Amino acid sequence: MSPSDPNEEVRPTVTFSMETPVTVPHPTEWAHFKDLRLIGGGGFGNVYRAWDTELQRDVALKLLSRAEESAPDAIQEARMMARVRHPNIVPVYGVASAGGRVGFWSELIEGPSLASLVKSSGPMKPRAAASAVAQLCKAVAALHAAGILHRDIKAENALQEPGGRVLLTDFGLSRDPSAQIFGGTLPYMAPELLAGRLASPASDIYALGVLLYFLVSTAFPVLGTIDELRSTLAAGETEPLSKRCPTLPKALLDIVSRATAFQPEARFATVEGMLVPVEAYLASSEKASSPRRKWVLAIAAVILAVVAGVWFAVGRRQSTGGAYPLYQQGRALLERRDKPGNVDTAIGLLTRAIASDPKFALAHADLADALWEKFRQDRDPATRDRAVAEADRALELDRELAPVFLVEGRIHEGTGKRNLAIEDLSRALKLDSSNADVYRELGQIYNAQGRDADADAAFQKAIDLDPNNWWNYNARGGWLFNKGHIDEAAVLFEKELALTPDNLWGISNLSLARMRQGRLADARLLLERSLALSPNDFTAHTSLGFLLMQLGEYDAAATQFNATAKLNPADYASWGNLASAIEYGSGGIEKARPAYFKAIEFAEVARRQNPSDAYLAASLGGYHAAVGAREQALTLIRQAIALAPTDANVLVAAGEGYEILGMRDKAIPLIMESLRRGYPADIVRRSPDLAQLRNDKRFGWPVPKEKKK
């Protein structure tokens, strides 16, 4: 049997590991669970609705069919599942072995499976199906980020709550990628699995493509026995969705076609890469659902555009041919710019996309974004200039795209042109009022302007619009952290890591929060985890250096800062940190002077690029003070205070500069004001620059505010 029969029922999960499922009667009790009622099952066991007598709540309890001697593997599997937390993944609560069976329990989702919805109501509307698959893509991306493959993605394993949230469940086949298990649900199994190859992220992507095919058609590309599927797939006799449902939107047909390609390398490179066109389709279909009157006007506008000879501008927003897949891959990598190497790889892919289609505006915009991120890392003026040129080229090609104005705003803010940045972002919001990235960027600008209420609202708006984007939690958490709301920030960093467990930025941020909470041991473990994931991670070395400075281990801190200076030789802060660690360690000021001069050299370059950066001015003033350049130091410190008179971080840096210059009468008021504004007292207590100031009778710690009851 080749192309699928739409009326044929999907076969249950099958596994081809050499174990025979154990047939057991349905229990009414197990361990501390009562009132077990069967709600589903498969080759690995049965799922029950059960009452948890310890926590006094209903849960979904899965009792495995495996014999109890398999308990260690099953328990390890459940622990693996429990470490991944994501809004679109059913959370695992616990695992145990009792009565000769192994079971684990999770949240009970009150909603049908997508399979049940299709069975009762027929094929889903294209937009509804795409929305469900987009949510599952995010769930699978979280699994892959944790090094886990699902291996059994199907409509039966996706549950939909009444509000529309879709959750991925049933990880009966989940394993680390190297596991030698062969199994799944036949219609969803990728050709390479049927040929005996190991599962991979590409095979999960194939299953997602088949799922989307099923949701909009109630059918499958191919059905049959294992041998039938192997021969059918080898002969290329599957039925394309475009043949079965030719009236579906082309964007949706293209997504399914690429996700279900026979060869793994022809599919989307990552799940994030698949998510990009799915979300693009959702965005375009939302605009297309406007009233009939708008359709008429849109059609008229298209006709006028064609007559005027400007149709090419619309076409370049989503290039065809070889450019678009390269753009998708580059964009997907930028979604995880926290991963070392992703930005460089994205630059290469986007450069190739533009070579294939020089008028592809979105590719120019994303290349500008990638280059700007690269410039933030290496501070190379050539990289900055190229980023500016690509952003300007994107704007020249298409002035009706929100992402184009977003990247223009990001670069203008980074070069101190704040008014232009606000204009760019305002234009972006007019084009796309629900763009979470724009609100996140606005939050950064409002924060720099001291507009706390506006910054808070913008950061929260970004989270509300896109609660599954780790970067939104990172941004608001960073803002709260800098405002002294450490516990609230830590919660957001924990959410960031729940979405992306291997996120180096998130690990570093949470470690800094743990430091501020006084949990230095926890912070050290987080930073060691980060360096284990990426031994050359700049941020982790920096954070560990600060931690060691707080512990008074200055020579060890100097080792960390020396590593950051080697990783990013043009980063002024790395040289400044190294100089400070050397000065207060065994080296003393004379051995620290070369590092201070390096810090001054690169800080001067950065200041020419962004003269309105108050913290940079204060830091540079401190470096000049350390090497005895008194007049330069005083000028910079005064400028920093004038630029940001209420910023606690700037006030501390300026106060330390005055203290180094021997001007304690000016340093004390600044340090005390910074503490009143939320600067952490524990850092002031440990700062070697402020050791003598802390003992001055004129200095006093602010009285803690009483907590509201």
XYZ file of C-alpha atoms in Angstrom:
709
model
C 0.000 0.000 0.000
C 1.550 3.333 -1.050
C -0.246 6.671 -0.751
C -2.265 6.824 2.407
C -5.919 5.977 2.763
C -7.553 8.930 4.568
C -10.051 6.615 6.238
C -7.491 4.233 7.624
C -6.771 4.521 11.326
C -3.215 5.374 12.340
C -1.289 2.446 13.733
C -0.190 2.733 17.350
C 3.376 3.340 18.408
C 5.647 0.420 17.607
C 9.130 -0.268 18.855
C 11.774 -2.453 17.327
C 14.099 -2.836 20.290
C 14.188 -6.531 21.075
C 11.863 -6.426 24.082
C 8.364 -7.843 24.242
C 5.738 -5.627 25.897
C 4.378 -7.042 29.123
C 0.607 -7.516 29.108
C -0.858 -6.603 32.508
C -4.375 -5.927 33.797
C -5.460 -2.356 34.436
C -4.941 -1.531 38.128
C -7.164 0.735 40.211
C -4.312 1.718 42.546
C -0.549 2.068 42.201
C 1.934 3.384 44.748
C 0.290 6.460 46.321
C -2.162 6.911 43.424
C -5.827 5.917 43.545
C -8.852 5.864 41.225
C -6.864 5.001 38.122
C -8.908 5.445 34.934
C -7.449 4.494 31.551
C -7.185 7.431 29.137
C -4.640 6.160 26.608
C -1.960 3.644 25.817
C 0.649 2.329 23.410
C 3.533 -0.030 22.967
C 5.375 1.289 26.005
C 2.543 1.323 28.506
C -0.774 2.830 29.482
C -1.746 6.296 30.674
C -4.255 6.786 33.481
C -6.020 9.673 35.100
C -5.132 9.180 38.764
C -5.534 10.866 42.134
C -2.229 11.743 43.810
C -2.954 11.168 47.505
C 0.196 12.995 48.622
C -0.298 16.227 46.659
C -4.102 15.939 46.562
C -4.538 16.497 42.829
C -5.309 14.675 39.594
C -2.333 13.734 37.449
C -1.611 11.799 34.278
C 0.095 8.579 35.373
C 1.974 6.464 32.839
C 2.694 2.887 33.889
C 5.271 1.283 31.666
C 4.865 -2.208 30.265
C 8.559 -2.910 30.777
C 9.612 -5.334 33.454
C 10.835 -3.850 36.724
C 14.429 -4.793 35.950
C 14.289 -1.965 33.404
C 13.539 0.479 36.211
C 16.955 2.223 36.244
C 16.665 3.086 32.546
C 13.073 4.254 32.913
C 13.885 6.397 35.934
C 16.812 7.946 34.101
C 14.455 8.636 31.183
C 11.933 10.380 33.436
C 14.663 12.493 35.014
C 15.816 13.471 31.546
C 12.291 14.578 30.677
C 11.875 16.465 33.938
C 14.886 18.666 33.261
C 13.220 20.245 30.231
C 10.659 22.879 31.187
C 8.770 24.706 28.472
C 5.259 26.180 28.150
C 4.480 23.716 25.334
C 5.797 20.589 27.063
C 3.759 18.666 29.623
C 5.856 18.839 32.827
C 6.932 15.614 34.536
C 6.388 15.629 38.314
C 7.987 12.384 39.457
C 8.958 8.769 38.837
C 8.899 5.609 40.964
C 8.909 1.810 40.892
C 6.185 -0.124 42.731
C 4.229 -3.328 42.398
C 6.546 -4.679 39.738
C 5.993 -1.716 37.406
C 7.681 1.573 36.734
C 5.597 4.709 36.422
C 6.000 8.421 36.074
C 3.417 11.113 36.479
C 2.897 14.521 34.975
C 0.434 17.382 34.770
C -3.030 16.322 33.669
C -3.959 18.393 30.642
C -7.690 18.990 30.335
C -8.018 18.898 26.596
C -8.202 16.531 23.625
C -5.336 15.368 21.476
C -4.963 16.835 18.003
C -5.787 13.360 16.687
C -9.118 13.432 18.543
C -9.903 16.906 17.223
C -9.276 15.851 13.635
C -11.240 12.634 14.108
C -14.282 14.481 15.494
C -14.205 17.649 13.377
C -12.278 16.802 10.229
C -9.213 18.600 8.867
C -8.121 21.724 10.693
C -8.125 25.140 9.073
C -4.651 25.954 7.702
C -4.048 28.760 10.203
C -5.134 26.626 13.191
C -2.925 23.747 12.051
C 0.061 26.047 11.536
C -0.470 27.598 14.973
C -0.458 24.149 16.596
C 2.684 23.084 14.742
C 4.432 26.378 15.577
C 3.885 25.679 19.276
C 5.174 22.127 18.870
C 8.233 23.416 16.996
C 9.075 25.536 20.034
C 8.631 22.529 22.311
C 10.845 20.310 20.152
C 13.448 23.084 19.900
C 13.649 23.090 23.714
C 14.170 19.317 23.694
C 16.883 19.523 21.065
C 18.598 22.322 22.984
C 18.783 19.928 25.953
C 20.268 17.197 23.748
C 17.048 15.149 23.641
C 15.125 13.702 20.708
C 11.399 13.037 21.077
C 11.249 10.203 18.490
C 7.467 9.853 18.578
C 5.934 13.171 17.508
C 2.377 12.568 16.321
C -1.124 13.979 16.645
C -1.922 11.590 19.504
C 0.957 13.026 21.530
C -0.093 16.662 21.192
C -2.797 17.945 23.543
C -4.761 21.158 23.106
C -6.106 23.102 26.078
C -9.393 25.040 25.791
C -7.484 28.311 25.398
C -5.610 26.990 22.363
C -2.253 26.127 23.943
C -0.796 22.932 22.481
C 1.475 20.739 24.614
C 3.777 17.910 23.600
C 3.530 14.779 25.711
C 4.383 11.047 25.844
C 8.141 10.839 25.799
C 8.101 7.035 25.781
C 10.757 6.945 23.078
C 12.799 9.948 24.194
C 16.486 9.265 24.507
C 19.776 11.025 24.180
C 20.691 11.243 20.479
C 23.245 8.416 20.714
C 20.715 5.851 21.980
C 20.414 2.753 19.796
C 16.648 2.390 19.965
C 14.673 2.038 16.740
C 11.039 2.932 16.936
C 8.209 5.375 16.504
C 4.825 5.539 14.838
C 5.093 4.241 11.281
C 3.459 7.057 9.249
C 5.610 9.624 11.066
C 8.915 7.766 10.762
C 11.518 9.375 8.525
C 12.893 7.319 5.617
C 16.354 7.099 7.154
C 14.894 5.480 10.291
C 13.196 2.820 8.198
C 16.552 2.250 6.494
C 18.111 1.490 9.891
C 19.899 4.773 10.549
C 19.914 6.473 13.941
C 17.363 9.101 14.891
C 18.421 12.739 14.658
C 16.886 16.218 14.907
C 16.097 15.832 11.205
C 13.858 12.826 11.919
C 11.884 14.859 14.489
C 11.535 17.617 11.860
C 10.191 15.022 9.401
C 7.566 13.979 11.956
C 6.507 17.601 12.443
C 6.061 17.920 8.685
C 3.953 14.760 8.575
C 1.894 16.068 11.490
C 1.134 19.304 9.639
C 0.223 17.225 6.559
C -2.192 15.170 8.676
C -3.813 18.112 10.447
C -4.863 19.834 7.225
C -5.767 16.674 5.288
C -6.552 13.849 7.789
C -4.194 11.736 5.664
C -0.501 10.837 5.488
C 2.158 10.910 2.781
C 2.381 7.117 3.009
C 0.916 4.235 5.052
C 1.592 0.534 5.252
C 3.723 -2.100 6.906
C 7.407 -1.531 7.552
C 8.392 -3.264 4.339
C 5.706 -1.426 2.355
C 6.856 1.937 3.690
C 10.480 1.135 2.897
C 9.744 0.211 -0.698
C 7.323 3.110 -1.204
C 9.739 5.685 0.154
C 12.643 4.181 -1.796
C 10.589 4.500 -4.992
C 9.466 8.045 -4.137
C 5.801 7.138 -4.461
C 4.427 9.204 -1.581
C 1.572 11.560 -2.258
C 2.567 15.245 -1.965
C 0.230 17.454 0.019
C 0.056 19.775 -2.989
C -1.610 16.957 -4.971
C -4.010 15.950 -2.207
C -4.962 19.513 -1.171
C -3.991 21.820 -4.061
C -6.028 24.759 -2.726
C -3.976 25.107 0.454
C -1.740 28.209 0.715
C 1.531 27.732 -1.145
C 3.566 28.804 1.891
C 2.067 25.930 3.892
C 2.616 23.424 1.074
C 6.264 24.504 0.813
C 6.801 24.034 4.566
C 5.397 20.490 4.466
C 7.344 19.644 1.320
C 10.657 20.712 2.806
C 10.086 19.211 6.257
C 9.194 15.817 4.733
C 11.981 15.712 2.158
C 13.399 12.202 1.697
C 16.980 13.257 2.387
C 17.622 14.663 5.914
C 19.978 17.343 4.582
C 17.205 18.681 2.332
C 14.960 19.408 5.328
C 15.154 22.445 7.571
C 18.552 22.558 9.247
C 16.974 23.058 12.688
C 13.529 23.127 14.244
C 14.000 26.858 14.731
C 14.589 27.055 10.986
C 11.229 25.373 10.372
C 9.532 27.706 12.828
C 10.558 30.814 10.853
C 8.375 30.153 7.748
C 5.544 28.770 9.893
C 5.413 32.015 11.861
C 5.817 34.025 8.662
C 2.780 32.222 7.239
C 0.798 32.893 10.430
C 1.688 36.575 10.268
C 0.689 36.834 6.608
C -2.545 34.893 7.138
C -3.471 37.176 10.030
C -3.144 40.211 7.773
C -5.085 38.374 5.065
C -8.035 37.791 7.414
C -9.063 41.468 7.336
C -12.599 42.467 6.209
C -13.608 42.142 2.546
C -13.256 45.873 2.000
C -9.540 45.627 2.799
C -9.166 42.739 0.359
C -10.634 44.878 -2.413
C -8.282 47.742 -1.592
C -5.314 45.368 -1.429
C -6.103 43.880 -4.817
C -6.430 47.358 -6.281
C -3.094 48.332 -4.772
C -1.405 45.275 -6.284
C -2.836 46.082 -9.704
C -1.548 49.650 -9.444
C 1.842 48.383 -8.328
C 2.164 46.069 -11.285
C 1.100 48.814 -13.684
C 3.650 51.140 -12.117
C 6.362 48.513 -12.510
C 7.221 48.198 -8.783
C 6.133 44.606 -8.144
C 9.740 43.558 -7.552
C 9.819 45.336 -4.170
C 7.128 43.067 -2.723
C 8.738 39.978 -4.167
C 12.047 40.721 -2.508
C 10.504 40.446 0.969
C 10.410 36.671 0.615
C 12.901 35.706 -2.049
C 12.461 32.536 -4.021
C 15.090 30.045 -5.073
C 18.311 29.421 -3.207
C 18.366 32.678 -1.252
C 15.384 32.003 0.985
C 16.562 28.678 2.524
C 19.915 30.300 3.311
C 18.104 33.251 4.880
C 15.949 30.905 6.964
C 18.966 29.049 8.288
C 20.803 32.267 9.111
C 17.782 33.708 10.866
C 17.309 30.527 12.905
C 20.913 30.764 14.096
C 20.403 34.391 15.118
C 17.460 33.283 17.276
C 20.125 31.551 19.388
C 22.856 34.156 19.180
C 23.874 33.171 22.684
C 25.517 30.028 21.274
C 29.194 30.437 20.382
C 29.747 30.343 16.631
C 26.111 30.918 15.670
C 26.613 34.578 14.769
C 29.621 33.856 12.545
C 27.797 31.023 10.788
C 24.727 33.229 10.320
C 26.879 35.932 8.735
C 28.190 33.413 6.229
C 24.727 32.073 5.341
C 23.160 35.515 5.011
C 26.054 36.742 2.878
C 25.447 33.794 0.547
C 21.708 34.555 0.489
C 22.410 38.113 -0.628
C 24.871 36.897 -3.264
C 22.041 34.753 -4.628
C 19.492 37.603 -4.452
C 21.069 41.061 -3.964
C 17.650 42.731 -3.610
C 16.451 40.526 -0.739
C 15.753 43.247 1.873
C 15.140 40.926 4.839
C 18.446 39.156 4.235
C 20.252 42.522 4.266
C 18.469 43.455 7.521
C 19.339 40.185 9.261
C 22.930 40.375 8.022
C 23.123 43.868 9.528
C 21.780 42.451 12.798
C 24.315 39.607 12.784
C 27.190 41.964 11.981
C 26.130 44.350 14.729
C 26.074 41.460 17.219
C 29.542 40.510 15.989
C 30.726 44.105 16.444
C 29.456 44.081 20.018
C 31.740 41.099 20.587
C 34.926 42.125 18.772
C 34.533 45.960 18.566
C 36.093 45.881 15.088
C 35.222 49.188 13.327
C 35.172 47.390 9.969
C 32.427 45.083 11.244
C 30.474 48.080 12.521
C 30.752 49.894 9.195
C 29.597 46.826 7.313
C 26.598 46.466 9.652
C 25.612 50.082 9.031
C 25.956 49.628 5.272
C 23.780 46.494 5.255
C 21.090 48.175 7.376
C 21.040 51.180 5.032
C 20.822 48.874 2.025
C 17.842 47.051 3.540
C 16.104 50.375 4.108
C 16.852 51.443 0.558
C 15.291 48.249 -0.808
C 12.118 48.225 1.303
C 10.790 50.851 3.707
C 7.669 48.852 4.583
C 9.233 46.111 6.703
C 9.331 46.303 10.501
C 12.548 44.202 10.817
C 14.387 46.711 8.633
C 13.540 49.614 10.958
C 14.202 47.419 14.000
C 17.820 46.792 13.045
C 18.255 50.453 12.052
C 17.039 51.415 15.521
C 19.337 48.894 17.206
C 22.385 50.272 15.408
C 21.406 53.921 15.956
C 21.021 53.257 19.683
C 24.377 51.492 19.776
C 26.090 54.461 18.139
C 24.530 57.017 20.485
C 21.901 58.319 18.030
C 19.036 57.740 20.427
C 16.492 60.084 18.856
C 16.945 58.410 15.493
C 16.617 55.018 17.175
C 13.261 55.967 18.686
C 12.038 57.206 15.302
C 13.099 53.918 13.686
C 11.360 51.792 16.314
C 8.212 53.921 16.197
C 8.070 53.331 12.446
C 8.557 49.595 13.024
C 5.588 49.513 15.400
C 3.399 51.297 12.869
C 4.219 48.531 10.417
C 3.872 45.702 12.965
C 2.244 46.661 16.254
C 2.679 43.165 17.714
C 6.431 42.853 17.170
C 7.882 41.770 20.512
C 11.468 42.455 19.368
C 10.647 46.122 18.831
C 9.199 46.501 22.341
C 12.265 44.797 23.794
C 14.514 47.248 21.961
C 12.401 50.199 23.108
C 12.772 48.973 26.673
C 16.539 49.246 26.351
C 16.282 52.836 25.098
C 13.797 53.905 27.766
C 16.093 52.385 30.365
C 19.029 54.427 29.056
C 16.846 57.543 29.278
C 15.905 56.808 32.889
C 12.242 56.281 31.949
C 11.735 53.371 34.322
C 7.957 53.056 34.003
C 8.137 53.090 30.202
C 11.032 50.623 30.181
C 9.189 48.239 32.500
C 6.036 48.411 30.376
C 7.976 47.817 27.143
C 9.874 44.815 28.493
C 6.667 43.292 29.884
C 4.863 43.931 26.590
C 7.562 41.965 24.777
C 7.014 39.020 27.129
C 3.235 39.216 26.756
C 3.504 39.224 22.966
C 6.023 36.380 22.801
C 6.183 34.390 26.059
C 8.230 31.621 24.425
C 11.164 33.844 23.445
C 14.038 33.484 25.904
C 15.483 36.857 24.894
C 12.480 38.711 26.324
C 13.063 37.196 29.781
C 16.769 37.929 29.414
C 16.104 41.619 28.679
C 13.563 42.267 31.417
C 15.558 40.207 33.889
C 18.656 42.270 33.107
C 16.717 45.481 33.602
C 15.311 44.321 36.950
C 18.772 43.144 37.987
C 20.299 46.549 37.299
C 17.460 48.197 39.251
C 18.261 46.063 42.269
C 15.238 43.739 42.018
C 17.444 40.685 42.217
C 14.902 38.067 43.277
C 12.478 39.064 40.513
C 15.323 39.046 37.999
C 16.394 35.567 39.111
C 12.883 34.239 38.434
C 13.035 35.582 34.870
C 16.499 34.131 34.297
C 15.158 30.775 35.505
C 12.364 31.056 32.902
C 14.969 31.901 30.273
C 16.853 28.712 31.117
C 13.627 26.679 31.193
C 13.130 27.652 27.544
C 16.803 27.230 26.576
C 18.658 25.075 29.135
C 22.000 25.483 27.351
C 21.733 29.274 27.084
C 25.107 30.667 28.116
C 23.709 34.173 28.593
C 20.993 32.834 30.863
C 23.433 30.756 32.912
C 25.697 33.769 33.337
C 22.824 36.062 34.292
C 21.441 33.635 36.835
C 24.914 33.200 38.296
C 25.192 36.979 38.742
C 21.795 37.001 40.434
C 22.923 34.202 42.745
C 25.986 36.281 43.623
C 23.805 39.219 44.532
C 21.599 36.922 46.594
C 24.688 35.842 48.507
C 24.474 32.319 47.052
C 28.091 32.294 45.895
C 28.421 28.515 45.855
C 25.393 28.229 43.551
C 26.831 30.962 41.352
C 30.141 29.170 41.069
C 28.410 25.914 40.057
C 26.466 27.733 37.345
C 29.609 29.320 35.936
C 31.464 26.013 35.977
C 28.479 24.509 34.114
C 28.745 27.301 31.560
C 32.467 26.779 31.007
C 31.896 23.023 30.701
C 29.450 23.756 27.875
C 31.772 26.301 26.275
C 35.353 26.547 27.603
C 35.955 29.754 25.626
C 32.790 31.521 26.743
C 33.707 35.158 27.265
C 30.788 35.960 29.570
C 31.365 32.972 31.853
C 35.042 33.849 32.320
C 34.062 37.456 33.088
C 31.413 36.460 35.620
C 33.702 33.947 37.315
C 36.347 36.660 37.526
C 33.901 38.962 39.322
C 32.926 36.145 41.680
C 36.553 35.489 42.557
C 37.097 39.228 43.098
C 34.231 39.204 45.603
C 35.883 36.268 47.368
C 39.181 38.158 47.513
C 40.897 35.624 45.207
C 42.452 38.339 43.048
C 45.146 36.281 41.336
C 42.590 33.642 40.335
C 40.340 36.436 39.092
C 43.232 37.809 37.027
C 43.484 34.417 35.299
C 39.831 34.662 34.252
C 40.138 38.253 33.040
C 43.320 37.392 31.174
C 41.265 34.778 29.322
C 38.609 37.360 28.389
C 41.272 39.772 27.142
C 42.679 37.041 24.898
C 39.221 36.086 23.659
C 38.315 39.694 22.882
C 41.459 41.828 22.722
C 39.540 45.012 21.827
C 37.218 44.864 24.846
C 38.186 47.706 27.170
C 36.304 46.262 30.150
C 38.349 43.030 30.017
C 41.589 44.996 30.275
C 40.165 47.182 33.041
C 39.050 44.141 35.023
C 42.423 42.463 34.499
C 44.253 45.588 35.662
C 42.161 45.820 38.821
C 42.700 42.129 39.658
C 46.456 42.451 39.134
C 46.628 45.652 41.211
C 44.881 44.144 44.228
C 46.504 40.745 43.823
C 50.179 39.910 44.020
C 51.136 42.185 41.110
C 50.488 45.623 42.548
C 49.865 48.854 40.648
C 53.119 48.832 38.672
C 52.383 45.439 37.073
C 48.790 46.535 36.518
C 49.706 49.692 34.583
C 50.120 48.011 31.138
C 46.614 46.542 31.420
C 45.211 49.922 32.493
C 46.776 51.557 29.434
C 45.222 48.873 27.211
C 41.858 49.566 28.829
C 42.279 53.290 28.156
C 43.269 52.674 24.527
C 40.200 50.609 23.689
C 37.814 52.618 25.869
C 38.821 55.765 23.964
C 37.924 54.012 20.698
C 34.559 52.914 22.091
C 33.844 56.403 23.420
C 34.397 57.965 20.005
C 31.788 55.553 18.659
C 29.272 56.184 21.461
C 30.003 59.459 23.309
C 26.709 59.366 25.243
C 27.541 56.164 27.139
C 27.777 57.417 30.721
C 29.088 54.195 32.246
C 31.849 54.023 29.630
C 32.859 57.594 30.473
C 32.935 56.811 34.207
C 34.961 53.622 33.648
C 37.437 55.457 31.436
C 37.737 58.141 34.104
C 38.596 55.454 36.640
C 41.303 53.989 34.400
C 42.903 57.426 33.958
C 42.726 57.947 37.718
C 44.501 54.626 38.325
C 47.486 55.630 36.182
C 47.645 59.164 37.606
C 46.142 61.116 34.678
C 44.215 63.394 37.006
C 42.814 66.014 34.620
C 41.568 63.498 32.073
C 39.989 61.486 34.896
C 38.167 64.477 36.391
C 36.799 65.586 32.995
C 35.409 62.122 32.217
C 33.926 61.560 35.675
C 32.102 64.899 35.561
C 30.790 64.121 32.072
C 29.526 60.723 33.211
C 27.596 62.212 36.133
C 26.090 64.871 33.862
C 24.972 62.201 31.371
C 23.348 59.905 33.957
C 22.975 61.600 37.358
C 20.559 58.959 38.677
C 22.139 55.749 37.349
C 23.444 53.745 40.328
C 26.112 51.937 38.298
C 27.460 55.229 36.931
C 27.450 56.795 40.399
C 29.515 53.940 41.847
C 32.028 54.049 38.989
C 32.344 57.835 39.383
C 32.661 57.516 43.161
C 35.437 54.943 42.812
C 37.236 57.306 40.416
C 37.049 60.158 42.914
C 38.269 57.849 45.692
C 41.283 56.776 43.618
C 42.055 60.474 43.035
C 41.955 61.098 46.790
C 38.746 63.170 46.596
C 36.747 61.312 49.232
C 34.528 64.273 49.988
C 33.094 63.844 46.478
C 33.229 60.034 46.466
C 31.189 59.433 49.654
C 27.982 61.221 48.527
C 28.040 59.377 45.193
C 28.497 55.937 46.765
C 25.770 56.589 49.342
C 23.399 57.850 46.650
C 24.058 54.773 44.534
C 23.169 52.571 47.514
C 19.952 54.507 48.040
C 19.151 53.879 44.389
C 19.519 50.139 44.778
C 23.166 49.415 44.087
C 24.032 46.177 45.936
C 25.606 46.792 49.311
C 27.484 43.482 49.221
C 29.498 44.625 46.189
C 30.359 47.920 47.893
C 31.407 45.950 50.987
C 33.795 43.827 48.887
C 35.162 46.530 46.560
C 38.918 46.907 47.177
C 38.773 50.453 45.741
C 36.404 51.480 48.548
C 38.100 49.724 51.477
C 39.224 52.931 53.221
C 36.097 54.874 52.292
C 33.923 52.310 54.096
C 35.771 53.082 57.337
C 35.345 56.838 57.035
C 33.033 58.262 59.726
C 31.275 60.380 57.119
C 30.134 57.295 55.246
C 26.919 55.620 56.316
C 24.930 52.690 54.994
C 21.358 53.592 53.987
C 18.593 52.390 56.271
C 16.802 49.443 54.583
C 13.252 50.206 53.550
C 10.568 48.354 55.459
C 8.821 45.743 53.364
C 5.160 46.285 52.824
C 3.037 43.848 54.689
